[in-house]
Amino acid sequence: MSSSALESPTSGLQHRQERSVLDDQVEDIYSGSSDTSFKDVTEFDTAGAAELLQDPDVRVIVLEKHKSLNSPGGTSRTDITVIKELQKNFNRRFRFATDHSHKSPFFGFYTLFWVAYGWAIIRAGIANFMNNGQVFGTLITHILLRDILWVFLADLAMYCASFFPFLLQLSIKHGYISWDRSGWVIQSLYQFVYIIFFLHIPSKYKFPWIGRTFLVLHSIVFLMKMHSYSFYNGYLWTIRKELDEAKQQLSVATSTNKKEEFQKIIRFCKAEIALQSSDIKFPSNISLKNYFSYSSFPTVVYQITYPRTKVIRKTYVLKKLCAIFGIFFLSIIVAEHYLQSPIMNSIAVGKEPLADRFKKYPVLLADLVAPFTMIFLLIFFMIWDAILDTIGELTRFADRNFYGPWWNSQSWDEYARLWNVTVHRFLLRHVYYASILSFRTTKQNAAFLTFFISSLFHELVMFAIFRKLRGYLMLFQLAQLPLTALSRTKLLKDKPVLNNILFWIGICTGPSIVCSLYLVF
């Protein structure tokens, strides 16, 4: 904020006024009226009200609802009371299997699920061995191993290149660059060049589709990490600049009213910076150690400190590693035995005349539904429950709220919030809220923009896999908006079973339809 802006009695509280726009959304999240599930750090040794204050969303409520601006800074007793009340509304992270899962009334169904999967895999393995003399086929294994060293080196290069935001913030810290003037422009341009360059590498060197998909997905993860780190600290640089300018204006102000307004601005800025962390104060967080830790954590939303566990449970890591490799090999068997043949048939049909494609398409789609659903569930469990949990345990990252019970979803917006909580948080902070604050847009337009940007990146992944730019997945994802509105009409409202049935029909058929469209048309 410029000095001239600070001279206005009302503009000095601009940040606080802008935050009030988000009041009802944030209140919904924490009052329990929203299905969004955030972390419950009470189950960790580092728990407590002071720890919860490090959560940016909690901080918004404290600043807005309980007027931390009126205190000289830091954490007041009133704030601690508020945090403890909010703590009661937090949902514990969900896991398919926990130490107490055997006490669940649905424990037997969980066991039956894996027994059924196991029997299907055993049958597929026996069939492969009888036909080919080996449990695993050759095609998928060959694709996985092909150019694996080059894929690893490309991924390592992506990781090293993701440290640029730290160097930029370090330059700002030492006064070489200003975030408001050129810093955010440099960061935005770098992000654009970064994603374009690392999308080009897999295509240029003709990596196999599995390697291409992995690199594209990982490049998007690094992109989100860089953006969150840069613009989180960029916001704090703006607050710090506003604080310095307010102090300067206060020293020369003559009007009592203006002095009071500048004092409010100073209190707000001090409280905003102080509430980021109780341990590390901004800008001390801009260090190689802090960024390296953030880069290794299974999250794409930056904050100065995170809740941490005290020890690494070796037996827990071993159990999760067994789950990773076990599900990985199960996925290969399912893909080779149940999915490979329908995929090859779809590719062959895609070369036929258009009229013949339409005739054969329903049969192809029917063959793809079951194996695609199996692969979807296996991959989800492997990534969100096994891999991310393993990384979290190895890095002592305590917030393991990677997903919620999305299988109970009754609408597509509920599914979008629950199936990938980490990315949902990123979109909520850096797209949804940012568009409301920066562009003064409505909630509806912000929601559409969030879905649109998300669908663009999903379409990018499809382009990496199929090397076709069709927009099928983008259209299907945007179709979730009218479907969400439909679920809230009198026709479907208050019909949880019917809505969940419709949701599962979409989950089972959606991936198959999208894949077959890219293959056939």
Short mmCIF file of C-alpha atoms in Angstrom, two decimals:
data_model
loop_
_atom_site.label_atom_id
_atom_site.label_comp_id
_atom_site.label_asym_id
_atom_site.label_seq_id
_atom_site.Cartn_x
_atom_site.Cartn_y
_atom_site.Cartn_z
CA MET A 1 0.00 0.00 0.00
CA SER A 2 1.37 3.40 -0.94
CA SER A 3 1.85 6.31 1.43
CA SER A 4 -0.95 8.24 -0.21
CA ALA A 5 -3.30 5.39 0.37
CA LEU A 6 -2.36 5.28 4.02
CA GLU A 7 -3.32 8.91 4.43
CA SER A 8 -6.96 7.96 3.93
CA PRO A 9 -8.59 7.06 7.27
CA THR A 10 -10.55 4.17 5.72
CA SER A 11 -8.02 2.71 3.30
CA GLY A 12 -5.61 1.86 6.10
CA LEU A 13 -7.83 -1.09 7.06
CA GLN A 14 -8.12 -2.35 3.50
CA HIS A 15 -6.77 -5.83 4.21
CA ARG A 16 -9.13 -6.32 7.14
CA GLN A 17 -12.13 -5.10 5.15
CA GLU A 18 -11.26 -7.38 2.26
CA ARG A 19 -11.09 -10.36 4.59
CA SER A 20 -14.67 -9.71 5.71
CA VAL A 21 -15.78 -10.71 2.21
CA LEU A 22 -14.77 -14.26 3.10
CA ASP A 23 -16.58 -14.22 6.43
CA ASP A 24 -19.47 -16.51 5.61
CA GLN A 25 -17.40 -19.06 3.64
CA VAL A 26 -14.84 -19.43 6.42
CA GLU A 27 -17.56 -19.57 9.05
CA ASP A 28 -19.29 -22.36 7.12
CA ILE A 29 -16.10 -24.38 7.02
CA TYR A 30 -15.56 -24.32 10.76
CA SER A 31 -19.11 -24.15 12.07
CA GLY A 32 -19.87 -27.61 10.78
CA SER A 33 -22.31 -26.56 8.04
CA SER A 34 -19.68 -27.33 5.44
CA ASP A 35 -18.45 -30.83 4.64
CA THR A 36 -14.86 -29.65 4.37
CA SER A 37 -12.64 -31.60 6.77
CA PHE A 38 -9.59 -29.90 8.19
CA LYS A 39 -6.90 -31.26 10.45
CA ASP A 40 -7.39 -32.14 14.07
CA VAL A 41 -3.99 -31.59 15.60
CA THR A 42 -5.25 -32.64 19.02
CA GLU A 43 -4.12 -36.18 18.24
CA PHE A 44 -0.48 -35.08 18.05
CA ASP A 45 2.03 -34.20 20.74
CA THR A 46 2.46 -30.68 19.36
CA ALA A 47 -1.24 -29.94 19.74
CA GLY A 48 -2.76 -26.99 21.47
CA ALA A 49 -4.31 -23.65 20.80
CA ALA A 50 -1.01 -21.98 19.98
CA GLU A 51 -0.31 -24.64 17.34
CA LEU A 52 -3.71 -24.17 15.75
CA LEU A 53 -3.02 -20.47 15.36
CA GLN A 54 -0.51 -21.43 12.68
CA ASP A 55 -3.33 -22.58 10.43
CA PRO A 56 -4.10 -19.72 7.99
CA ASP A 57 -7.82 -20.48 7.95
CA VAL A 58 -8.05 -20.45 11.75
CA ARG A 59 -6.14 -17.19 11.75
CA VAL A 60 -8.73 -15.61 9.46
CA ILE A 61 -11.51 -16.41 11.93
CA VAL A 62 -9.57 -15.11 14.91
CA LEU A 63 -8.73 -11.86 13.15
CA GLU A 64 -12.23 -11.31 11.81
CA LYS A 65 -14.55 -12.65 14.46
CA HIS A 66 -12.80 -11.65 17.63
CA LYS A 67 -11.07 -8.45 16.66
CA SER A 68 -7.45 -9.32 17.32
CA LEU A 69 -6.83 -5.90 15.82
CA ASN A 70 -7.83 -4.36 19.14
CA SER A 71 -5.06 -6.12 21.04
CA PRO A 72 -1.47 -4.88 20.90
CA GLY A 73 -0.42 -7.97 18.96
CA GLY A 74 0.32 -11.61 19.49
CA THR A 75 -2.12 -14.08 20.96
CA SER A 76 -4.68 -12.96 23.53
CA ARG A 77 -6.52 -15.18 25.99
CA THR A 78 -9.70 -14.49 24.05
CA ASP A 79 -8.03 -15.85 20.92
CA ILE A 80 -6.95 -19.01 22.74
CA THR A 81 -10.52 -19.57 23.93
CA VAL A 82 -11.80 -19.15 20.40
CA ILE A 83 -9.25 -21.60 19.04
CA LYS A 84 -10.19 -24.19 21.64
CA GLU A 85 -13.83 -23.84 20.61
CA LEU A 86 -12.91 -24.21 16.95
CA GLN A 87 -10.85 -27.24 17.87
CA LYS A 88 -14.00 -29.10 18.90
CA ASN A 89 -15.47 -28.72 15.40
CA PHE A 90 -12.47 -30.16 13.58
CA ASN A 91 -12.94 -33.60 12.08
CA ARG A 92 -10.30 -36.24 12.68
CA ARG A 93 -8.46 -37.35 9.60
CA PHE A 94 -10.02 -40.44 8.07
CA ARG A 95 -8.17 -43.60 7.17
CA PHE A 96 -9.37 -46.77 5.48
CA ALA A 97 -7.67 -48.76 8.24
CA THR A 98 -6.70 -47.43 11.64
CA ASP A 99 -5.61 -49.03 14.88
CA HIS A 100 -9.27 -49.13 15.93
CA SER A 101 -10.82 -50.20 12.62
CA HIS A 102 -11.71 -53.62 13.99
CA LYS A 103 -14.12 -51.88 16.39
CA SER A 104 -16.09 -50.37 13.52
CA PRO A 105 -19.46 -52.01 12.78
CA PHE A 106 -18.39 -52.08 9.10
CA PHE A 107 -15.07 -53.79 9.79
CA GLY A 108 -16.25 -56.97 8.04
CA PHE A 109 -17.13 -55.11 4.85
CA TYR A 110 -13.65 -53.59 4.79
CA THR A 111 -12.19 -57.10 5.06
CA LEU A 112 -14.58 -58.42 2.41
CA PHE A 113 -13.50 -55.62 0.05
CA TRP A 114 -9.86 -56.71 0.13
CA VAL A 115 -10.69 -60.43 0.07
CA ALA A 116 -12.73 -59.89 -3.11
CA TYR A 117 -9.91 -57.85 -4.62
CA GLY A 118 -7.40 -60.50 -3.62
CA TRP A 119 -9.40 -63.29 -5.22
CA ALA A 120 -9.74 -61.35 -8.47
CA ILE A 121 -5.99 -60.73 -8.52
CA ILE A 122 -5.16 -64.37 -7.76
CA ARG A 123 -7.38 -65.48 -10.62
CA ALA A 124 -5.71 -62.99 -12.98
CA GLY A 125 -2.25 -64.11 -11.88
CA ILE A 126 -3.10 -67.78 -12.45
CA ALA A 127 -4.50 -66.98 -15.91
CA ASN A 128 -1.35 -65.04 -16.83
CA PHE A 129 0.87 -67.86 -15.63
CA MET A 130 -1.11 -70.51 -17.54
CA ASN A 131 -1.10 -68.48 -20.77
CA ASN A 132 2.32 -66.78 -20.66
CA GLY A 133 4.32 -68.75 -18.10
CA GLN A 134 4.65 -65.75 -15.79
CA VAL A 135 2.46 -63.93 -13.29
CA PHE A 136 3.09 -60.48 -14.75
CA GLY A 137 2.68 -59.68 -18.41
CA THR A 138 5.35 -57.99 -20.47
CA LEU A 139 3.72 -54.88 -21.93
CA ILE A 140 2.99 -52.83 -18.79
CA THR A 141 6.26 -53.93 -17.16
CA HIS A 142 8.20 -52.87 -20.26
CA ILE A 143 6.49 -49.46 -20.30
CA LEU A 144 7.28 -48.95 -16.61
CA LEU A 145 10.97 -49.80 -16.96
CA ARG A 146 11.60 -48.05 -20.26
CA ASP A 147 13.67 -44.84 -19.85
CA ILE A 148 13.23 -45.04 -16.08
CA LEU A 149 16.67 -43.49 -15.46
CA TRP A 150 15.93 -40.51 -17.71
CA VAL A 151 12.54 -40.04 -16.08
CA PHE A 152 14.27 -39.99 -12.68
CA LEU A 153 16.83 -37.41 -13.88
CA ALA A 154 14.09 -35.22 -15.34
CA ASP A 155 12.21 -35.39 -12.05
CA LEU A 156 15.37 -34.49 -10.13
CA ALA A 157 15.87 -31.48 -12.41
CA MET A 158 12.29 -30.39 -11.72
CA TYR A 159 12.88 -30.60 -7.99
CA CYS A 160 16.10 -28.57 -8.14
CA ALA A 161 14.44 -25.95 -10.34
CA SER A 162 11.64 -25.59 -7.79
CA PHE A 163 14.09 -23.88 -5.39
CA PHE A 164 14.02 -20.67 -7.45
CA PRO A 165 11.23 -19.11 -5.31
CA PHE A 166 13.46 -19.44 -2.26
CA LEU A 167 16.26 -17.55 -4.03
CA LEU A 168 13.79 -14.87 -5.10
CA GLN A 169 12.42 -14.46 -1.56
CA LEU A 170 15.98 -14.36 -0.24
CA SER A 171 16.73 -11.50 -2.65
CA ILE A 172 13.65 -9.66 -1.39
CA LYS A 173 14.72 -10.29 2.21
CA HIS A 174 18.10 -8.64 1.55
CA GLY A 175 16.50 -5.69 -0.22
CA TYR A 176 17.66 -6.42 -3.78
CA ILE A 177 14.12 -6.79 -5.13
CA SER A 178 10.70 -5.51 -4.08
CA TRP A 179 7.82 -7.99 -4.13
CA ASP A 180 5.21 -5.36 -4.96
CA ARG A 181 7.15 -3.94 -7.89
CA SER A 182 8.94 -6.75 -9.68
CA GLY A 183 9.01 -9.78 -7.39
CA TRP A 184 5.54 -11.11 -8.16
CA VAL A 185 6.09 -10.52 -11.90
CA ILE A 186 9.36 -12.47 -11.91
CA GLN A 187 7.76 -15.31 -9.95
CA SER A 188 4.75 -15.50 -12.27
CA LEU A 189 6.93 -15.54 -15.39
CA TYR A 190 9.15 -18.23 -13.89
CA GLN A 191 6.16 -20.41 -13.09
CA PHE A 192 4.93 -20.10 -16.68
CA VAL A 193 8.35 -20.98 -18.14
CA TYR A 194 8.76 -23.81 -15.62
CA ILE A 195 5.54 -25.63 -16.53
CA ILE A 196 6.02 -25.14 -20.28
CA PHE A 197 9.62 -26.38 -20.19
CA PHE A 198 8.94 -29.49 -18.15
CA LEU A 199 5.89 -30.31 -20.24
CA HIS A 200 8.06 -30.14 -23.34
CA ILE A 201 10.84 -32.42 -22.03
CA PRO A 202 8.82 -35.69 -21.86
CA SER A 203 7.41 -35.12 -25.35
CA LYS A 204 10.76 -34.16 -26.86
CA TYR A 205 12.53 -37.27 -25.58
CA LYS A 206 9.48 -39.50 -26.21
CA PHE A 207 9.16 -40.91 -22.73
CA PRO A 208 6.54 -43.69 -22.35
CA TRP A 209 3.07 -42.56 -21.37
CA ILE A 210 3.47 -43.67 -17.74
CA GLY A 211 6.66 -41.64 -17.42
CA ARG A 212 5.04 -38.65 -19.15
CA THR A 213 2.05 -38.79 -16.84
CA PHE A 214 4.23 -39.00 -13.73
CA LEU A 215 6.36 -36.03 -14.79
CA VAL A 216 3.35 -33.89 -15.72
CA LEU A 217 1.61 -34.59 -12.41
CA HIS A 218 4.79 -33.96 -10.43
CA SER A 219 5.49 -30.72 -12.30
CA ILE A 220 1.99 -29.49 -11.36
CA VAL A 221 2.69 -30.39 -7.72
CA PHE A 222 5.94 -28.39 -7.79
CA LEU A 223 4.13 -25.52 -9.49
CA MET A 224 1.54 -25.36 -6.70
CA LYS A 225 4.26 -25.58 -4.06
CA MET A 226 6.22 -22.72 -5.61
CA HIS A 227 3.15 -20.54 -6.04
CA SER A 228 1.95 -21.05 -2.47
CA TYR A 229 5.39 -20.36 -0.98
CA SER A 230 5.94 -17.23 -3.05
CA PHE A 231 2.57 -15.57 -2.69
CA TYR A 232 2.20 -16.45 0.99
CA ASN A 233 5.48 -14.68 1.74
CA GLY A 234 4.60 -12.01 -0.80
CA TYR A 235 1.46 -11.19 1.17
CA LEU A 236 3.53 -10.88 4.35
CA TRP A 237 5.98 -8.57 2.58
CA THR A 238 2.99 -6.39 1.66
CA ILE A 239 1.79 -6.37 5.27
CA ARG A 240 5.27 -5.51 6.51
CA LYS A 241 5.54 -2.66 4.02
CA GLU A 242 2.15 -1.37 5.15
CA LEU A 243 3.35 -1.56 8.76
CA ASP A 244 6.48 0.47 8.03
CA GLU A 245 4.53 3.10 6.11
CA ALA A 246 1.89 3.35 8.83
CA LYS A 247 4.61 3.94 11.44
CA GLN A 248 6.08 6.64 9.25
CA GLN A 249 2.72 8.34 8.73
CA LEU A 250 1.91 8.10 12.45
CA SER A 251 5.05 10.02 13.34
CA VAL A 252 3.96 13.01 11.24
CA ALA A 253 0.16 12.81 11.67
CA THR A 254 -1.47 15.75 13.46
CA SER A 255 -5.14 14.75 13.45
CA THR A 256 -6.31 12.60 16.38
CA ASN A 257 -8.58 10.57 14.09
CA LYS A 258 -5.76 9.81 11.69
CA LYS A 259 -3.48 8.81 14.55
CA GLU A 260 -6.09 6.34 15.78
CA GLU A 261 -6.52 4.87 12.31
CA PHE A 262 -2.77 4.49 11.80
CA GLN A 263 -2.49 2.87 15.23
CA LYS A 264 -5.19 0.38 14.22
CA ILE A 265 -3.28 -0.38 11.03
CA ILE A 266 -0.10 -0.95 13.03
CA ARG A 267 -1.88 -3.25 15.49
CA PHE A 268 -3.46 -5.22 12.68
CA CYS A 269 -0.19 -5.65 10.79
CA LYS A 270 1.68 -6.70 13.93
CA ALA A 271 -1.03 -9.19 14.82
CA GLU A 272 -1.15 -10.55 11.27
CA ILE A 273 2.60 -11.18 11.21
CA ALA A 274 2.74 -12.48 14.79
CA LEU A 275 -0.06 -15.00 14.27
CA GLN A 276 1.72 -16.75 11.40
CA SER A 277 3.84 -18.75 13.82
CA SER A 278 4.59 -18.88 17.51
CA ASP A 279 8.11 -20.22 16.91
CA ILE A 280 9.58 -18.66 13.76
CA LYS A 281 8.85 -15.02 13.02
CA PHE A 282 8.64 -13.64 9.49
CA PRO A 283 10.96 -13.12 7.62
CA SER A 284 13.20 -15.56 9.55
CA ASN A 285 11.31 -18.37 7.84
CA ILE A 286 12.98 -17.49 4.54
CA SER A 287 15.85 -19.93 4.89
CA LEU A 288 17.14 -22.94 3.00
CA LYS A 289 16.23 -25.26 5.88
CA ASN A 290 12.64 -24.04 5.99
CA TYR A 291 12.14 -24.33 2.23
CA PHE A 292 13.78 -27.74 2.06
CA SER A 293 11.46 -28.99 4.80
CA TYR A 294 8.44 -27.57 2.99
CA SER A 295 9.55 -29.14 -0.29
CA SER A 296 9.67 -32.56 1.36
CA PHE A 297 6.32 -32.32 3.16
CA PRO A 298 3.25 -33.91 1.51
CA THR A 299 1.44 -30.60 1.10
CA VAL A 300 1.13 -27.88 -1.53
CA VAL A 301 -0.08 -25.15 0.85
CA TYR A 302 2.72 -23.24 2.55
CA GLN A 303 2.76 -21.98 6.11
CA ILE A 304 5.73 -21.06 8.25
CA THR A 305 5.50 -24.05 10.59
CA TYR A 306 3.49 -27.26 10.61
CA PRO A 307 2.41 -29.65 13.35
CA ARG A 308 5.09 -32.32 13.73
CA THR A 309 5.29 -35.73 15.33
CA LYS A 310 8.14 -36.53 17.72
CA VAL A 311 9.29 -39.86 16.32
CA ILE A 312 9.19 -41.93 13.14
CA ARG A 313 7.33 -45.20 13.68
CA LYS A 314 9.44 -47.75 11.82
CA THR A 315 6.83 -50.52 11.92
CA TYR A 316 4.23 -48.09 10.57
CA VAL A 317 6.53 -47.12 7.70
CA LEU A 318 7.19 -50.78 6.93
CA LYS A 319 3.46 -51.51 6.86
CA LYS A 320 2.82 -48.61 4.50
CA LEU A 321 5.71 -49.60 2.22
CA CYS A 322 4.24 -53.09 1.96
CA ALA A 323 0.92 -51.51 1.05
CA ILE A 324 2.56 -49.36 -1.65
CA PHE A 325 4.37 -52.20 -3.39
CA GLY A 326 1.51 -54.62 -2.89
CA ILE A 327 -1.07 -52.30 -4.44
CA PHE A 328 1.39 -51.33 -7.17
CA PHE A 329 1.75 -54.94 -8.30
CA LEU A 330 -1.98 -55.51 -7.94
CA SER A 331 -2.58 -52.55 -10.25
CA ILE A 332 -0.20 -54.01 -12.84
CA ILE A 333 -2.02 -57.35 -12.80
CA VAL A 334 -5.44 -55.69 -13.09
CA ALA A 335 -4.22 -53.48 -15.94
CA GLU A 336 -2.68 -56.38 -17.87
CA HIS A 337 -5.46 -58.90 -17.34
CA TYR A 338 -8.61 -56.77 -17.37
CA LEU A 339 -7.73 -53.42 -18.96
CA GLN A 340 -5.13 -54.05 -21.63
CA SER A 341 -7.42 -55.90 -24.04
CA PRO A 342 -10.28 -53.32 -23.99
CA ILE A 343 -7.73 -50.52 -24.41
CA MET A 344 -6.14 -52.19 -27.45
CA ASN A 345 -9.60 -52.80 -28.93
CA SER A 346 -10.47 -49.12 -28.42
CA ILE A 347 -7.28 -48.04 -30.19
CA ALA A 348 -8.09 -50.34 -33.11
CA VAL A 349 -11.68 -49.05 -33.34
CA GLY A 350 -10.35 -45.49 -33.31
CA LYS A 351 -8.80 -46.13 -36.73
CA GLU A 352 -12.08 -47.23 -38.31
CA PRO A 353 -14.63 -44.99 -40.10
CA LEU A 354 -16.63 -42.68 -37.85
CA ALA A 355 -19.93 -44.54 -38.36
CA ASP A 356 -18.37 -47.83 -37.27
CA ARG A 357 -16.88 -46.17 -34.20
CA PHE A 358 -20.30 -45.04 -33.01
CA LYS A 359 -21.70 -48.55 -33.48
CA LYS A 360 -18.94 -50.26 -31.48
CA TYR A 361 -18.51 -47.57 -28.84
CA PRO A 362 -21.20 -48.81 -26.34
CA VAL A 363 -19.62 -52.28 -26.19
CA LEU A 364 -16.14 -50.82 -25.71
CA LEU A 365 -17.42 -48.59 -22.93
CA ALA A 366 -19.09 -51.51 -21.14
CA ASP A 367 -15.81 -53.45 -21.21
CA LEU A 368 -13.90 -50.53 -19.68
CA VAL A 369 -16.18 -49.65 -16.74
CA ALA A 370 -15.27 -52.46 -14.30
CA PRO A 371 -11.46 -52.50 -14.76
CA PHE A 372 -11.25 -48.70 -14.74
CA THR A 373 -13.18 -48.56 -11.48
CA MET A 374 -10.83 -51.16 -9.96
CA ILE A 375 -7.75 -49.25 -11.11
CA PHE A 376 -9.19 -45.96 -9.85
CA LEU A 377 -9.77 -47.34 -6.35
CA LEU A 378 -6.36 -49.03 -6.19
CA ILE A 379 -4.46 -45.97 -7.39
CA PHE A 380 -6.36 -43.71 -5.00
CA PHE A 381 -5.61 -45.97 -2.04
CA MET A 382 -1.95 -46.30 -3.04
CA ILE A 383 -1.31 -42.56 -3.43
CA TRP A 384 -3.53 -40.86 -0.86
CA ASP A 385 -3.51 -43.48 1.88
CA ALA A 386 -0.13 -45.22 1.46
CA ILE A 387 2.41 -43.00 -0.34
CA LEU A 388 1.43 -39.66 1.23
CA ASP A 389 1.13 -41.24 4.65
CA THR A 390 4.60 -42.78 4.27
CA ILE A 391 6.11 -39.44 3.28
CA GLY A 392 4.32 -37.80 6.19
CA GLU A 393 5.69 -40.36 8.63
CA LEU A 394 9.26 -40.13 7.30
CA THR A 395 9.22 -36.31 7.48
CA ARG A 396 7.32 -36.30 10.82
CA PHE A 397 4.58 -34.27 9.15
CA ALA A 398 1.63 -34.55 11.53
CA ASP A 399 -1.25 -33.26 9.41
CA ARG A 400 -2.31 -36.42 7.56
CA ASN A 401 -5.68 -35.10 6.41
CA PHE A 402 -5.15 -35.98 2.75
CA TYR A 403 -8.72 -37.05 1.99
CA GLY A 404 -12.14 -37.43 3.54
CA PRO A 405 -14.90 -40.04 3.12
CA TRP A 406 -15.62 -39.03 -0.47
CA TRP A 407 -17.36 -42.36 -1.17
CA ASN A 408 -20.32 -41.04 0.85
CA SER A 409 -20.61 -37.93 -1.34
CA GLN A 410 -24.07 -36.77 -2.30
CA SER A 411 -22.94 -34.07 -4.73
CA TRP A 412 -19.95 -33.34 -6.92
CA ASP A 413 -18.87 -30.29 -4.96
CA GLU A 414 -18.71 -32.46 -1.84
CA TYR A 415 -16.58 -34.96 -3.74
CA ALA A 416 -14.29 -32.17 -4.97
CA ARG A 417 -13.70 -31.08 -1.36
CA LEU A 418 -13.07 -34.52 0.06
CA TRP A 419 -11.22 -36.69 -2.44
CA ASN A 420 -8.07 -34.52 -2.49
CA VAL A 421 -8.07 -32.25 0.54
CA THR A 422 -4.52 -30.98 -0.04
CA VAL A 423 -5.24 -29.63 -3.51
CA HIS A 424 -8.65 -28.40 -2.35
CA ARG A 425 -6.93 -26.25 0.28
CA PHE A 426 -4.62 -24.84 -2.38
CA LEU A 427 -7.51 -23.95 -4.69
CA LEU A 428 -9.48 -22.52 -1.79
CA ARG A 429 -6.68 -20.18 -0.72
CA HIS A 430 -4.93 -19.29 -3.97
CA VAL A 431 -7.78 -19.36 -6.49
CA TYR A 432 -11.18 -19.08 -4.82
CA TYR A 433 -10.35 -16.61 -2.04
CA ALA A 434 -7.70 -14.82 -4.10
CA SER A 435 -10.16 -14.16 -6.95
CA ILE A 436 -12.71 -12.72 -4.51
CA LEU A 437 -10.16 -10.43 -2.89
CA SER A 438 -8.17 -9.42 -5.96
CA PHE A 439 -10.87 -9.18 -8.63
CA ARG A 440 -13.88 -8.42 -6.39
CA THR A 441 -15.72 -11.29 -8.04
CA THR A 442 -18.80 -13.04 -6.68
CA LYS A 443 -18.80 -16.43 -4.98
CA GLN A 444 -20.38 -18.02 -8.04
CA ASN A 445 -17.79 -16.59 -10.42
CA ALA A 446 -14.98 -17.54 -8.04
CA ALA A 447 -16.30 -21.11 -7.89
CA PHE A 448 -16.50 -21.27 -11.68
CA LEU A 449 -12.95 -19.90 -12.03
CA THR A 450 -11.71 -22.50 -9.53
CA PHE A 451 -13.35 -25.35 -11.43
CA PHE A 452 -12.14 -23.93 -14.75
CA ILE A 453 -8.49 -23.72 -13.69
CA SER A 454 -8.67 -27.18 -12.13
CA SER A 455 -10.18 -28.61 -15.32
CA LEU A 456 -7.46 -26.97 -17.43
CA PHE A 457 -4.75 -28.80 -15.51
CA HIS A 458 -6.70 -32.06 -15.70
CA GLU A 459 -6.92 -31.61 -19.45
CA LEU A 460 -3.17 -31.01 -19.48
CA VAL A 461 -2.68 -34.45 -17.95
CA MET A 462 -4.92 -36.00 -20.61
CA PHE A 463 -2.83 -34.32 -23.30
CA ALA A 464 0.32 -35.83 -21.78
CA ILE A 465 -1.22 -39.31 -21.81
CA PHE A 466 -3.03 -39.37 -25.17
CA ARG A 467 -1.24 -36.55 -27.03
CA LYS A 468 -4.64 -35.30 -28.12
CA LEU A 469 -6.19 -31.94 -27.31
CA ARG A 470 -9.93 -32.66 -27.23
CA GLY A 471 -11.28 -31.07 -24.04
CA TYR A 472 -13.44 -34.05 -23.08
CA LEU A 473 -12.27 -34.19 -19.47
CA MET A 474 -12.51 -30.42 -19.15
CA LEU A 475 -16.15 -30.49 -20.29
CA PHE A 476 -17.00 -33.36 -17.96
CA GLN A 477 -15.44 -31.59 -15.00
CA LEU A 478 -17.22 -28.31 -15.73
CA ALA A 479 -20.44 -30.31 -16.00
CA GLN A 480 -20.10 -30.93 -12.26
CA LEU A 481 -21.30 -27.36 -11.64
CA PRO A 482 -24.83 -27.81 -13.08
CA LEU A 483 -24.98 -31.31 -11.59
CA THR A 484 -24.19 -29.83 -8.19
CA ALA A 485 -26.97 -27.28 -8.63
CA LEU A 486 -29.32 -30.10 -9.65
CA SER A 487 -28.55 -32.05 -6.47
CA ARG A 488 -29.78 -29.07 -4.44
CA THR A 489 -33.16 -28.82 -6.14
CA LYS A 490 -36.40 -30.08 -4.60
CA LEU A 491 -36.21 -33.11 -6.87
CA LEU A 492 -33.02 -34.48 -5.29
CA LYS A 493 -32.59 -32.54 -2.06
CA ASP A 494 -32.91 -34.59 1.13
CA LYS A 495 -32.47 -37.84 -0.81
CA PRO A 496 -29.03 -39.00 0.36
CA VAL A 497 -29.26 -42.56 -0.94
CA LEU A 498 -30.37 -41.52 -4.42
CA ASN A 499 -27.71 -38.81 -4.61
CA ASN A 500 -25.01 -41.26 -3.54
CA ILE A 501 -26.20 -43.76 -6.16
CA LEU A 502 -26.00 -41.09 -8.85
CA PHE A 503 -22.55 -40.12 -7.59
CA TRP A 504 -21.25 -43.70 -7.83
CA ILE A 505 -22.73 -44.12 -11.30
CA GLY A 506 -20.70 -41.08 -12.31
CA ILE A 507 -17.53 -42.36 -10.62
CA CYS A 508 -17.81 -45.78 -12.27
CA THR A 509 -18.66 -44.54 -15.77
CA GLY A 510 -16.89 -41.16 -15.89
CA PRO A 511 -13.25 -42.30 -16.20
CA SER A 512 -14.23 -45.01 -18.70
CA ILE A 513 -16.19 -42.57 -20.86
CA VAL A 514 -13.39 -40.01 -20.84
CA CYS A 515 -10.68 -42.56 -21.66
CA SER A 516 -12.70 -44.20 -24.42
CA LEU A 517 -13.51 -40.83 -25.99
CA TYR A 518 -9.82 -39.95 -26.21
CA LEU A 519 -8.98 -43.37 -27.65
CA VAL A 520 -11.83 -43.72 -30.14
CA PHE A 521 -12.58 -40.15 -31.28
#
